[in-house]
PDB file of C-alpha atoms in Angstrom:
ATOM      1  CA  ASN A   1      20.998  -4.298  -2.671  1.00  0.00           C
ATOM      2  CA  ALA A   2      18.872  -6.638  -0.544  1.00  0.00           C
ATOM      3  CA  ASP A   3      18.243 -10.163  -1.839  1.00  0.00           C
ATOM      4  CA  LYS A   4      16.077 -12.875  -0.341  1.00  0.00           C
ATOM      5  CA  PHE A   5      15.885 -16.479  -1.512  1.00  0.00           C
ATOM      6  CA  TYR A   6      13.567 -19.262  -0.394  1.00  0.00           C
ATOM      7  CA  GLY A   7      15.355 -22.281  -1.802  1.00  0.00           C
ATOM      8  CA  LYS A   8      15.761 -21.523  -5.512  1.00  0.00           C
ATOM      9  CA  ASN A   9      12.968 -18.957  -5.444  1.00  0.00           C
ATOM     10  CA  HIS A  10      14.446 -15.434  -5.688  1.00  0.00           C
ATOM     11  CA  VAL A  11      11.729 -13.540  -3.802  1.00  0.00           C
ATOM     12  CA  VAL A  12      13.375 -10.112  -3.424  1.00  0.00           C
ATOM     13  CA  LYS A  13      15.920  -9.057  -6.062  1.00  0.00           C
ATOM     14  CA  SER A  14      18.678  -6.509  -5.349  1.00  0.00           C
ATOM     15  CA  LEU A  15      16.165  -4.201  -3.680  1.00  0.00           C
ATOM     16  CA  ASN A  16      17.100  -0.564  -3.120  1.00  0.00           C
ATOM     17  CA  LEU A  17      14.545   1.543  -1.237  1.00  0.00           C
ATOM     18  CA  GLN A  18      15.110   4.709   0.774  1.00  0.00           C
ATOM     19  CA  VAL A  19      12.279   5.820   3.054  1.00  0.00           C
ATOM     20  CA  ASN A  20      12.174   9.416   4.251  1.00  0.00           C
ATOM     21  CA  ASP A  21      11.727  10.409   7.878  1.00  0.00           C
ATOM     22  CA  SER A  22       8.053  10.956   8.878  1.00  0.00           C
ATOM     23  CA  GLU A  23       6.875   9.580   5.521  1.00  0.00           C
ATOM     24  CA  PHE A  24       3.861   7.373   4.808  1.00  0.00           C
ATOM     25  CA  LEU A  25       5.316   4.974   2.243  1.00  0.00           C
ATOM     26  CA  THR A  26       3.281   2.096   0.819  1.00  0.00           C
ATOM     27  CA  ILE A  27       4.717  -1.017  -0.794  1.00  0.00           C
ATOM     28  CA  LEU A  28       2.015  -2.065  -3.256  1.00  0.00           C
ATOM     29  CA  GLY A  29       1.842  -5.191  -5.362  1.00  0.00           C
ATOM     30  CA  PRO A  30       0.065  -8.481  -6.077  1.00  0.00           C
ATOM     31  CA  SER A  31       0.281 -11.555  -3.860  1.00  0.00           C
ATOM     32  CA  GLY A  32       3.700 -13.186  -4.025  1.00  0.00           C
ATOM     33  CA  CYS A  33       5.560 -10.099  -5.302  1.00  0.00           C
ATOM     34  CA  GLY A  34       7.876  -9.908  -2.263  1.00  0.00           C
ATOM     35  CA  LYS A  35       6.304  -6.974  -0.408  1.00  0.00           C
ATOM     36  CA  THR A  36       5.647  -8.786   2.884  1.00  0.00           C
ATOM     37  CA  THR A  37       9.096 -10.409   2.750  1.00  0.00           C
ATOM     38  CA  THR A  38      10.568  -6.909   2.384  1.00  0.00           C
ATOM     39  CA  LEU A  39       8.594  -5.745   5.428  1.00  0.00           C
ATOM     40  CA  ARG A  40       9.742  -8.779   7.430  1.00  0.00           C
ATOM     41  CA  MET A  41      13.387  -8.036   6.570  1.00  0.00           C
ATOM     42  CA  ILE A  42      12.963  -4.478   7.876  1.00  0.00           C
ATOM     43  CA  ALA A  43      11.319  -5.856  11.027  1.00  0.00           C
ATOM     44  CA  GLY A  44      14.075  -8.426  11.541  1.00  0.00           C
ATOM     45  CA  PHE A  45      11.872 -11.518  11.170  1.00  0.00           C
ATOM     46  CA  GLU A  46      13.825 -12.401   8.007  1.00  0.00           C
ATOM     47  CA  THR A  47      17.496 -11.782   7.208  1.00  0.00           C
ATOM     48  CA  PRO A  48      18.500 -10.775   3.663  1.00  0.00           C
ATOM     49  CA  ASP A  49      20.828 -13.239   1.923  1.00  0.00           C
ATOM     50  CA  ASN A  50      22.716 -10.254   0.483  1.00  0.00           C
ATOM     51  CA  GLY A  51      22.621  -6.537   1.165  1.00  0.00           C
ATOM     52  CA  SER A  52      21.931  -4.428   4.233  1.00  0.00           C
ATOM     53  CA  ILE A  53      19.124  -2.845   6.241  1.00  0.00           C
ATOM     54  CA  ILE A  54      20.132   0.633   7.458  1.00  0.00           C
ATOM     55  CA  LEU A  55      18.094   2.568  10.035  1.00  0.00           C
ATOM     56  CA  LYS A  56      19.146   6.189  10.592  1.00  0.00           C
ATOM     57  CA  GLY A  57      22.708   5.391   9.541  1.00  0.00           C
ATOM     58  CA  GLU A  58      23.010   2.216  11.652  1.00  0.00           C
ATOM     59  CA  ASP A  59      23.370  -1.208  10.038  1.00  0.00           C
ATOM     60  CA  ILE A  60      20.667  -3.346  11.712  1.00  0.00           C
ATOM     61  CA  THR A  61      20.812  -6.260   9.251  1.00  0.00           C
ATOM     62  CA  HIS A  62      21.667  -8.783  11.971  1.00  0.00           C
ATOM     63  CA  VAL A  63      20.070  -7.025  14.949  1.00  0.00           C
ATOM     64  CA  PRO A  64      17.251  -9.196  16.421  1.00  0.00           C
ATOM     65  CA  PRO A  65      13.681  -7.835  16.124  1.00  0.00           C
ATOM     66  CA  TYR A  66      13.256  -7.023  19.811  1.00  0.00           C
ATOM     67  CA  LYS A  67      16.356  -4.798  19.729  1.00  0.00           C
ATOM     68  CA  ARG A  68      15.286  -2.808  16.648  1.00  0.00           C
ATOM     69  CA  HIS A  69      13.544   0.530  17.084  1.00  0.00           C
ATOM     70  CA  VAL A  70      10.802  -0.815  14.797  1.00  0.00           C
ATOM     71  CA  ASN A  71       7.309  -2.095  15.620  1.00  0.00           C
ATOM     72  CA  THR A  72       4.894  -4.090  13.464  1.00  0.00           C
ATOM     73  CA  VAL A  73       1.094  -4.118  13.223  1.00  0.00           C
ATOM     74  CA  PHE A  74       0.086  -7.486  11.785  1.00  0.00           C
ATOM     75  CA  GLN A  75      -2.882  -8.343   9.597  1.00  0.00           C
ATOM     76  CA  ASN A  76      -4.562 -10.283  12.424  1.00  0.00           C
ATOM     77  CA  TYR A  77      -3.522  -7.608  15.008  1.00  0.00           C
ATOM     78  CA  ALA A  78      -1.968 -10.295  17.318  1.00  0.00           C
ATOM     79  CA  LEU A  79      -3.545  -8.855  20.487  1.00  0.00           C
ATOM     80  CA  PHE A  80      -3.178 -10.893  23.680  1.00  0.00           C
ATOM     81  CA  PRO A  81      -6.667 -12.404  24.238  1.00  0.00           C
ATOM     82  CA  ASN A  82      -6.194 -12.799  28.017  1.00  0.00           C
ATOM     83  CA  MET A  83      -5.353  -9.089  28.484  1.00  0.00           C
ATOM     84  CA  ASN A  84      -7.705  -6.140  28.363  1.00  0.00           C
ATOM     85  CA  VAL A  85      -7.097  -3.107  26.138  1.00  0.00           C
ATOM     86  CA  SER A  86      -5.004  -1.205  28.704  1.00  0.00           C
ATOM     87  CA  GLU A  87      -2.886  -4.269  29.490  1.00  0.00           C
ATOM     88  CA  ASN A  88      -2.245  -4.892  25.781  1.00  0.00           C
ATOM     89  CA  ILE A  89      -1.013  -1.327  25.294  1.00  0.00           C
ATOM     90  CA  ALA A  90       1.120  -1.480  28.471  1.00  0.00           C
ATOM     91  CA  PHE A  91       2.831  -4.763  27.570  1.00  0.00           C
ATOM     92  CA  GLY A  92       5.752  -3.349  25.550  1.00  0.00           C
ATOM     93  CA  LEU A  93       6.415  -0.645  28.136  1.00  0.00           C
ATOM     94  CA  GLN A  94       6.500  -3.275  30.884  1.00  0.00           C
ATOM     95  CA  GLN A  95       9.039  -5.267  28.868  1.00  0.00           C
ATOM     96  CA  GLN A  96      11.201  -2.139  28.801  1.00  0.00           C
ATOM     97  CA  LYS A  97      10.991  -2.020  32.626  1.00  0.00           C
ATOM     98  CA  LYS A  98       9.301   1.395  32.695  1.00  0.00           C
ATOM     99  CA  ASP A  99       7.925   2.499  36.087  1.00  0.00           C
ATOM    100  CA  LYS A 100       4.185   2.211  36.772  1.00  0.00           C
ATOM    101  CA  ALA A 101       3.501   5.970  36.713  1.00  0.00           C
ATOM    102  CA  THR A 102       5.162   6.326  33.301  1.00  0.00           C
ATOM    103  CA  ILE A 103       3.269   3.311  31.944  1.00  0.00           C
ATOM    104  CA  ASP A 104      -0.105   4.517  33.246  1.00  0.00           C
ATOM    105  CA  LYS A 105       0.443   7.990  31.779  1.00  0.00           C
ATOM    106  CA  LYS A 106       1.449   6.594  28.381  1.00  0.00           C
ATOM    107  CA  VAL A 107      -1.460   4.126  28.269  1.00  0.00           C
ATOM    108  CA  THR A 108      -3.920   6.949  29.022  1.00  0.00           C
ATOM    109  CA  GLU A 109      -2.404   9.052  26.220  1.00  0.00           C
ATOM    110  CA  MET A 110      -2.609   6.166  23.741  1.00  0.00           C
ATOM    111  CA  LEU A 111      -6.222   5.362  24.653  1.00  0.00           C
ATOM    112  CA  GLU A 112      -7.221   8.986  24.102  1.00  0.00           C
ATOM    113  CA  MET A 113      -5.287   9.164  20.831  1.00  0.00           C
ATOM    114  CA  VAL A 114      -7.135   6.179  19.301  1.00  0.00           C
ATOM    115  CA  LEU A 115     -10.497   7.091  20.936  1.00  0.00           C
ATOM    116  CA  MET A 116     -10.606   3.896  23.005  1.00  0.00           C
ATOM    117  CA  SER A 117     -10.646   5.272  26.581  1.00  0.00           C
ATOM    118  CA  LYS A 118     -14.109   3.911  27.387  1.00  0.00           C
ATOM    119  CA  PHE A 119     -13.084   0.439  26.203  1.00  0.00           C
ATOM    120  CA  ALA A 120      -9.954   0.234  28.399  1.00  0.00           C
ATOM    121  CA  LYS A 121     -11.158  -2.765  30.423  1.00  0.00           C
ATOM    122  CA  ARG A 122     -12.550  -4.807  27.538  1.00  0.00           C
ATOM    123  CA  LYS A 123     -10.863  -7.921  26.172  1.00  0.00           C
ATOM    124  CA  PRO A 124     -10.054  -8.136  22.423  1.00  0.00           C
ATOM    125  CA  ALA A 125     -12.922 -10.593  21.840  1.00  0.00           C
ATOM    126  CA  GLU A 126     -15.350  -7.900  23.009  1.00  0.00           C
ATOM    127  CA  LEU A 127     -14.161  -5.390  20.370  1.00  0.00           C
ATOM    128  CA  SER A 128     -15.023  -4.877  16.714  1.00  0.00           C
ATOM    129  CA  GLY A 129     -12.386  -5.308  14.010  1.00  0.00           C
ATOM    130  CA  GLY A 130     -11.820  -1.568  13.740  1.00  0.00           C
ATOM    131  CA  GLN A 131     -11.457  -1.224  17.516  1.00  0.00           C
ATOM    132  CA  GLN A 132      -8.966  -4.097  17.630  1.00  0.00           C
ATOM    133  CA  GLN A 133      -6.915  -2.392  14.954  1.00  0.00           C
ATOM    134  CA  ARG A 134      -6.805   0.844  16.943  1.00  0.00           C
ATOM    135  CA  VAL A 135      -5.566  -1.045  19.993  1.00  0.00           C
ATOM    136  CA  ALA A 136      -2.885  -2.788  17.906  1.00  0.00           C
ATOM    137  CA  ILE A 137      -1.677   0.575  16.592  1.00  0.00           C
ATOM    138  CA  ALA A 138      -1.720   2.132  20.077  1.00  0.00           C
ATOM    139  CA  ARG A 139       0.330  -0.781  21.433  1.00  0.00           C
ATOM    140  CA  ALA A 140       2.798  -0.475  18.546  1.00  0.00           C
ATOM    141  CA  VAL A 141       3.383   3.284  18.879  1.00  0.00           C
ATOM    142  CA  ALA A 142       3.474   3.334  22.714  1.00  0.00           C
ATOM    143  CA  ASN A 143       7.195   2.485  22.556  1.00  0.00           C
ATOM    144  CA  ASN A 144       7.910   5.450  20.240  1.00  0.00           C
ATOM    145  CA  PRO A 145       9.467   3.375  17.438  1.00  0.00           C
ATOM    146  CA  SER A 146      11.473   5.043  14.678  1.00  0.00           C
ATOM    147  CA  VAL A 147       9.421   3.130  12.099  1.00  0.00           C
ATOM    148  CA  LEU A 148       5.961   1.575  12.256  1.00  0.00           C
ATOM    149  CA  LEU A 149       5.422  -1.337   9.860  1.00  0.00           C
ATOM    150  CA  LEU A 150       1.852  -2.251   8.866  1.00  0.00           C
ATOM    151  CA  ASP A 151       1.182  -5.543   7.072  1.00  0.00           C
ATOM    152  CA  GLU A 152      -2.237  -5.275   5.356  1.00  0.00           C
ATOM    153  CA  PRO A 153      -3.953  -4.302   8.646  1.00  0.00           C
ATOM    154  CA  LEU A 154      -7.255  -3.325   6.971  1.00  0.00           C
ATOM    155  CA  GLY A 155      -7.715  -6.592   5.084  1.00  0.00           C
ATOM    156  CA  ALA A 156     -10.154  -8.140   7.576  1.00  0.00           C
ATOM    157  CA  LEU A 157     -12.484  -5.118   7.795  1.00  0.00           C
ATOM    158  CA  ASP A 158     -15.695  -4.526   5.866  1.00  0.00           C
ATOM    159  CA  LEU A 159     -15.625  -2.014   3.012  1.00  0.00           C
ATOM    160  CA  LYS A 160     -17.177   0.960   4.840  1.00  0.00           C
ATOM    161  CA  LEU A 161     -14.979   0.558   7.919  1.00  0.00           C
ATOM    162  CA  ARG A 162     -11.907   0.021   5.744  1.00  0.00           C
ATOM    163  CA  LYS A 163     -12.488   3.358   3.986  1.00  0.00           C
ATOM    164  CA  GLN A 164     -13.011   5.111   7.328  1.00  0.00           C
ATOM    165  CA  MET A 165      -9.839   3.578   8.766  1.00  0.00           C
ATOM    166  CA  GLN A 166      -7.800   4.695   5.736  1.00  0.00           C
ATOM    167  CA  PHE A 167      -8.417   8.329   6.659  1.00  0.00           C
ATOM    168  CA  GLU A 168      -7.943   7.655  10.374  1.00  0.00           C
ATOM    169  CA  LEU A 169      -4.595   5.962   9.753  1.00  0.00           C
ATOM    170  CA  LYS A 170      -3.315   8.815   7.605  1.00  0.00           C
ATOM    171  CA  SER A 171      -4.510  11.372  10.157  1.00  0.00           C
ATOM    172  CA  LEU A 172      -2.856   9.406  12.966  1.00  0.00           C
ATOM    173  CA  GLN A 173       0.438   9.211  11.083  1.00  0.00           C
ATOM    174  CA  GLN A 174       0.430  12.977  10.521  1.00  0.00           C
ATOM    175  CA  GLN A 175      -0.492  13.591  14.156  1.00  0.00           C
ATOM    176  CA  LEU A 176       2.325  11.368  15.445  1.00  0.00           C
ATOM    177  CA  ASN A 177       4.808  12.491  12.761  1.00  0.00           C
ATOM    178  CA  TYR A 178       6.027   8.879  12.564  1.00  0.00           C
ATOM    179  CA  THR A 179       7.476   6.969   9.633  1.00  0.00           C
ATOM    180  CA  PHE A 180       4.894   4.436   8.390  1.00  0.00           C
ATOM    181  CA  ILE A 181       5.790   1.637   5.956  1.00  0.00           C
ATOM    182  CA  TYR A 182       2.541   0.057   4.827  1.00  0.00           C
ATOM    183  CA  VAL A 183       2.124  -3.118   2.772  1.00  0.00           C
ATOM    184  CA  THR A 184      -1.010  -3.792   0.725  1.00  0.00           C
ATOM    185  CA  HIS A 185      -2.304  -5.214  -2.546  1.00  0.00           C
ATOM    186  CA  ASP A 186      -5.200  -2.721  -2.485  1.00  0.00           C
ATOM    187  CA  GLN A 187      -4.513   0.146  -4.892  1.00  0.00           C
ATOM    188  CA  GLU A 188      -7.218   2.373  -3.369  1.00  0.00           C
ATOM    189  CA  GLU A 189      -5.595   2.136   0.067  1.00  0.00           C
ATOM    190  CA  ALA A 190      -2.238   3.060  -1.448  1.00  0.00           C
ATOM    191  CA  LEU A 191      -3.596   6.020  -3.429  1.00  0.00           C
ATOM    192  CA  THR A 192      -5.623   7.312  -0.468  1.00  0.00           C
ATOM    193  CA  MET A 193      -3.006   7.226   2.288  1.00  0.00           C
ATOM    194  CA  SER A 194       0.496   7.356   0.832  1.00  0.00           C
ATOM    195  CA  ASP A 195       3.009  10.154   0.453  1.00  0.00           C
ATOM    196  CA  ARG A 196       4.834   7.819  -1.952  1.00  0.00           C
ATOM    197  CA  ILE A 197       4.110   4.374  -3.375  1.00  0.00           C
ATOM    198  CA  ALA A 198       6.621   1.660  -4.294  1.00  0.00           C
ATOM    199  CA  VAL A 199       4.930  -0.608  -6.848  1.00  0.00           C
ATOM    200  CA  MET A 200       6.485  -4.064  -6.574  1.00  0.00           C
ATOM    201  CA  ASN A 201       6.327  -6.973  -9.015  1.00  0.00           C
ATOM    202  CA  GLU A 202       8.230 -10.263  -8.949  1.00  0.00           C
ATOM    203  CA  GLY A 203      10.682  -9.066  -6.313  1.00  0.00           C
ATOM    204  CA  VAL A 204      11.490  -5.761  -8.041  1.00  0.00           C
ATOM    205  CA  ILE A 205      10.244  -2.205  -7.453  1.00  0.00           C
ATOM    206  CA  GLU A 206       8.954  -1.181 -10.879  1.00  0.00           C
ATOM    207  CA  GLN A 207       8.180   2.417  -9.906  1.00  0.00           C
ATOM    208  CA  LEU A 208       8.537   4.657  -6.864  1.00  0.00           C
ATOM    209  CA  GLY A 209       6.672   7.962  -6.752  1.00  0.00           C
ATOM    210  CA  THR A 210       3.739   9.982  -5.458  1.00  0.00           C
ATOM    211  CA  PRO A 211       0.210   8.646  -6.030  1.00  0.00           C
ATOM    212  CA  GLU A 212      -0.249  11.248  -8.793  1.00  0.00           C
ATOM    213  CA  GLU A 213       2.986  10.223 -10.546  1.00  0.00           C
ATOM    214  CA  ILE A 214       2.178   6.533 -10.328  1.00  0.00           C
ATOM    215  CA  TYR A 215      -1.365   7.000 -11.646  1.00  0.00           C
ATOM    216  CA  ASN A 216      -0.781   9.584 -14.378  1.00  0.00           C
ATOM    217  CA  ASN A 217       2.715   8.592 -15.535  1.00  0.00           C
ATOM    218  CA  PRO A 218       3.179   4.838 -15.043  1.00  0.00           C
ATOM    219  CA  ALA A 219       6.733   3.753 -15.865  1.00  0.00           C
ATOM    220  CA  THR A 220       5.894   0.228 -17.053  1.00  0.00           C
ATOM    221  CA  GLU A 221       3.034  -1.747 -18.549  1.00  0.00           C
ATOM    222  CA  PHE A 222       2.622  -3.597 -15.237  1.00  0.00           C
ATOM    223  CA  VAL A 223       2.238  -0.363 -13.242  1.00  0.00           C
ATOM    224  CA  ALA A 224      -0.244   1.004 -15.801  1.00  0.00           C
ATOM    225  CA  GLY A 225      -2.380  -2.104 -15.485  1.00  0.00           C
ATOM    226  CA  PHE A 226      -2.102  -2.568 -11.720  1.00  0.00           C
ATOM    227  CA  ILE A 227      -2.941   0.984 -10.607  1.00  0.00           C
ATOM    228  CA  GLY A 228      -6.496   2.001 -11.411  1.00  0.00           C
ATOM    229  CA  ASP A 229      -8.637   0.806 -14.295  1.00  0.00           C
ATOM    230  CA  ILE A 230      -7.033   0.805 -17.719  1.00  0.00           C
ATOM    231  CA  ASN A 231      -8.016   0.231 -21.329  1.00  0.00           C
ATOM    232  CA  LYS A 232      -5.320  -1.274 -23.540  1.00  0.00           C
ATOM    233  CA  LEU A 233      -5.301  -1.129 -27.328  1.00  0.00           C
ATOM    234  CA  SER A 234      -2.690  -2.076 -29.915  1.00  0.00           C
ATOM    235  CA  GLY A 235      -1.600   0.051 -32.841  1.00  0.00           C
ATOM    236  CA  LYS A 236       1.135   0.855 -35.348  1.00  0.00           C
ATOM    237  CA  VAL A 237       3.063   4.143 -35.669  1.00  0.00           C
ATOM    238  CA  THR A 238       2.505   5.737 -39.096  1.00  0.00           C
ATOM    239  CA  SER A 239       4.190   9.150 -38.634  1.00  0.00           C
ATOM    240  CA  GLN A 240       5.713  11.397 -35.982  1.00  0.00           C
ATOM    241  CA  ASN A 241       2.298  12.379 -34.687  1.00  0.00           C
ATOM    242  CA  GLU A 242      -0.059   9.614 -35.734  1.00  0.00           C
ATOM    243  CA  LEU A 243      -0.745   5.943 -35.344  1.00  0.00           C
ATOM    244  CA  VAL A 244      -3.383   3.516 -36.560  1.00  0.00           C
ATOM    245  CA  CYS A 245      -5.558   1.492 -34.214  1.00  0.00           C
ATOM    246  CA  ASN A 246      -8.491  -0.687 -35.321  1.00  0.00           C
ATOM    247  CA  GLY A 247      -8.320   0.968 -38.730  1.00  0.00           C
ATOM    248  CA  GLN A 248      -8.699   4.424 -37.160  1.00  0.00           C
ATOM    249  CA  ASN A 249      -6.076   7.181 -37.258  1.00  0.00           C
ATOM    250  CA  ILE A 250      -5.170   8.484 -33.798  1.00  0.00           C
ATOM    251  CA  ILE A 251      -3.220  11.700 -33.204  1.00  0.00           C
ATOM    252  CA  ALA A 252      -0.429  11.091 -30.667  1.00  0.00           C
ATOM    253  CA  ASN A 253       3.111  12.203 -29.887  1.00  0.00           C
ATOM    254  CA  THR A 254       5.116   9.392 -31.497  1.00  0.00           C
ATOM    255  CA  LYS A 255       8.225  11.362 -32.555  1.00  0.00           C
ATOM    256  CA  ASN A 256      10.556   9.195 -30.438  1.00  0.00           C
ATOM    257  CA  ILE A 257       9.163   5.934 -31.845  1.00  0.00           C
ATOM    258  CA  ALA A 258      10.212   4.448 -35.178  1.00  0.00           C
ATOM    259  CA  ILE A 259       7.617   4.548 -37.974  1.00  0.00           C
ATOM    260  CA  GLY A 260       6.113   1.106 -38.491  1.00  0.00           C
ATOM    261  CA  LYS A 261       6.700   0.143 -34.842  1.00  0.00           C
ATOM    262  CA  ASP A 262       3.935  -1.802 -33.093  1.00  0.00           C
ATOM    263  CA  VAL A 263       2.881  -0.085 -29.862  1.00  0.00           C
ATOM    264  CA  LYS A 264       0.492  -0.580 -26.966  1.00  0.00           C
ATOM    265  CA  MET A 265      -1.712   2.287 -25.858  1.00  0.00           C
ATOM    266  CA  PHE A 266      -3.223   2.754 -22.424  1.00  0.00           C
ATOM    267  CA  PHE A 267      -6.248   4.921 -21.653  1.00  0.00           C
ATOM    268  CA  ARG A 268      -7.788   5.754 -18.290  1.00  0.00           C
ATOM    269  CA  PRO A 269     -11.568   5.205 -18.437  1.00  0.00           C
ATOM    270  CA  GLU A 270     -12.284   8.714 -17.170  1.00  0.00           C
ATOM    271  CA  ASN A 271     -10.547  10.112 -20.274  1.00  0.00           C
ATOM    272  CA  ILE A 272     -12.697   8.162 -22.741  1.00  0.00           C
ATOM    273  CA  PHE A 273     -15.999   9.486 -24.080  1.00  0.00           C
ATOM    274  CA  ILE A 274     -18.407   7.412 -26.143  1.00  0.00           C
ATOM    275  CA  THR A 275     -20.448   9.188 -28.799  1.00  0.00           C
ATOM    276  CA  GLU A 276     -22.969   8.129 -31.413  1.00  0.00           C
ATOM    277  CA  SER A 277     -21.021   9.967 -34.102  1.00  0.00           C
ATOM    278  CA  ASN A 278     -20.639   8.194 -37.448  1.00  0.00           C
ATOM    279  CA  ASN A 279     -16.912   8.919 -37.527  1.00  0.00           C
ATOM    280  CA  GLY A 280     -16.059   7.436 -34.097  1.00  0.00           C
ATOM    281  CA  ILE A 281     -14.669   3.984 -33.321  1.00  0.00           C
ATOM    282  CA  HIS A 282     -17.645   1.658 -33.677  1.00  0.00           C
ATOM    283  CA  GLY A 283     -18.419  -0.946 -31.055  1.00  0.00           C
ATOM    284  CA  LYS A 284     -21.149  -2.806 -29.243  1.00  0.00           C
ATOM    285  CA  ILE A 285     -21.935  -2.218 -25.558  1.00  0.00           C
ATOM    286  CA  MET A 286     -21.740  -5.681 -23.957  1.00  0.00           C
ATOM    287  CA  GLN A 287     -22.242  -4.742 -20.303  1.00  0.00           C
ATOM    288  CA  SER A 288     -23.265  -1.696 -18.270  1.00  0.00           C
ATOM    289  CA  VAL A 289     -22.510  -1.532 -14.528  1.00  0.00           C
ATOM    290  CA  PHE A 290     -23.769   1.314 -12.312  1.00  0.00           C
ATOM    291  CA  ALA A 291     -20.986   2.301  -9.867  1.00  0.00           C
ATOM    292  CA  GLY A 292     -22.538   5.210  -7.951  1.00  0.00           C
ATOM    293  CA  THR A 293     -20.580   8.168  -9.307  1.00  0.00           C
ATOM    294  CA  HIS A 294     -20.273   6.728 -12.807  1.00  0.00           C
ATOM    295  CA  THR A 295     -21.377   3.918 -15.090  1.00  0.00           C
ATOM    296  CA  LYS A 296     -18.816   1.379 -16.284  1.00  0.00           C
ATOM    297  CA  LEU A 297     -19.286   0.147 -19.845  1.00  0.00           C
ATOM    298  CA  GLU A 298     -17.732  -2.870 -21.490  1.00  0.00           C
ATOM    299  CA  VAL A 299     -17.562  -2.239 -25.230  1.00  0.00           C
ATOM    300  CA  GLU A 300     -16.585  -4.804 -27.868  1.00  0.00           C
ATOM    301  CA  LEU A 301     -14.894  -3.186 -30.876  1.00  0.00           C
ATOM    302  CA  LYS A 302     -15.128  -4.539 -34.394  1.00  0.00           C
ATOM    303  CA  ASP A 303     -11.777  -6.317 -34.132  1.00  0.00           C
ATOM    304  CA  GLY A 304     -12.840  -8.144 -30.947  1.00  0.00           C
ATOM    305  CA  ASN A 305     -10.959  -5.942 -28.431  1.00  0.00           C
TER     306      ASN A 305
END
């Protein structure tokens, strides 16, 4: 039941979200939906105005960030520019007053885990974006946190590297068996990496489920439109198994909808096939875009849709 207000702006509304141990959960939504605020409340950088944050049965709502068993990887990585890679990874362990032998052993393990051993003496400015991200993750997991929070960490990378890092992140999470809570507005990232996705809109989680559930069985119009490409048409129910759209009869399961009711229909592009048949829905191809594995067509129907 977590609430967060900024002045009169109700950013997060009575939020209830349970994350499973060792799960990769993604909070997905458009800019301004409250996803980063939710992450910051879990991290302790923000305090909910109502409600509680519970970690493994312990109420940590008012525990300061540095005392929570939670670490955050930020969008800009926040590496210390005056420290080399090894020193960045060692920093948190030094703050915990670990002995030098323990720190050195852990830093070596982390460098090997993220394939950065040969860059141990380099400064952040001498690394690529992908390498900086690996260092930020190594630094975050060196303290063995119960939860790792990731705030759009792939946003600054180019497309090819971003896709590569999606698989690396998921593989790393499975290897570590850690709980990852990942925030993004990128649906492909969410579908690629997540065990479950919480789709957020205007401070509310509209649907929580596996990538397959979210994609194939969206619970709301917003989720249907936000995840993947969608085609939306309007129609009217004419019987228990039929409706009319653009003057065409369409067979559909409408038995739970009143006859005469106006409805919206959503179609995934991969389930639509265009033919030159005389009895199909007639339209004019306005645009054709080659997308590698498929061609995307924009078709204007007779009614202007």
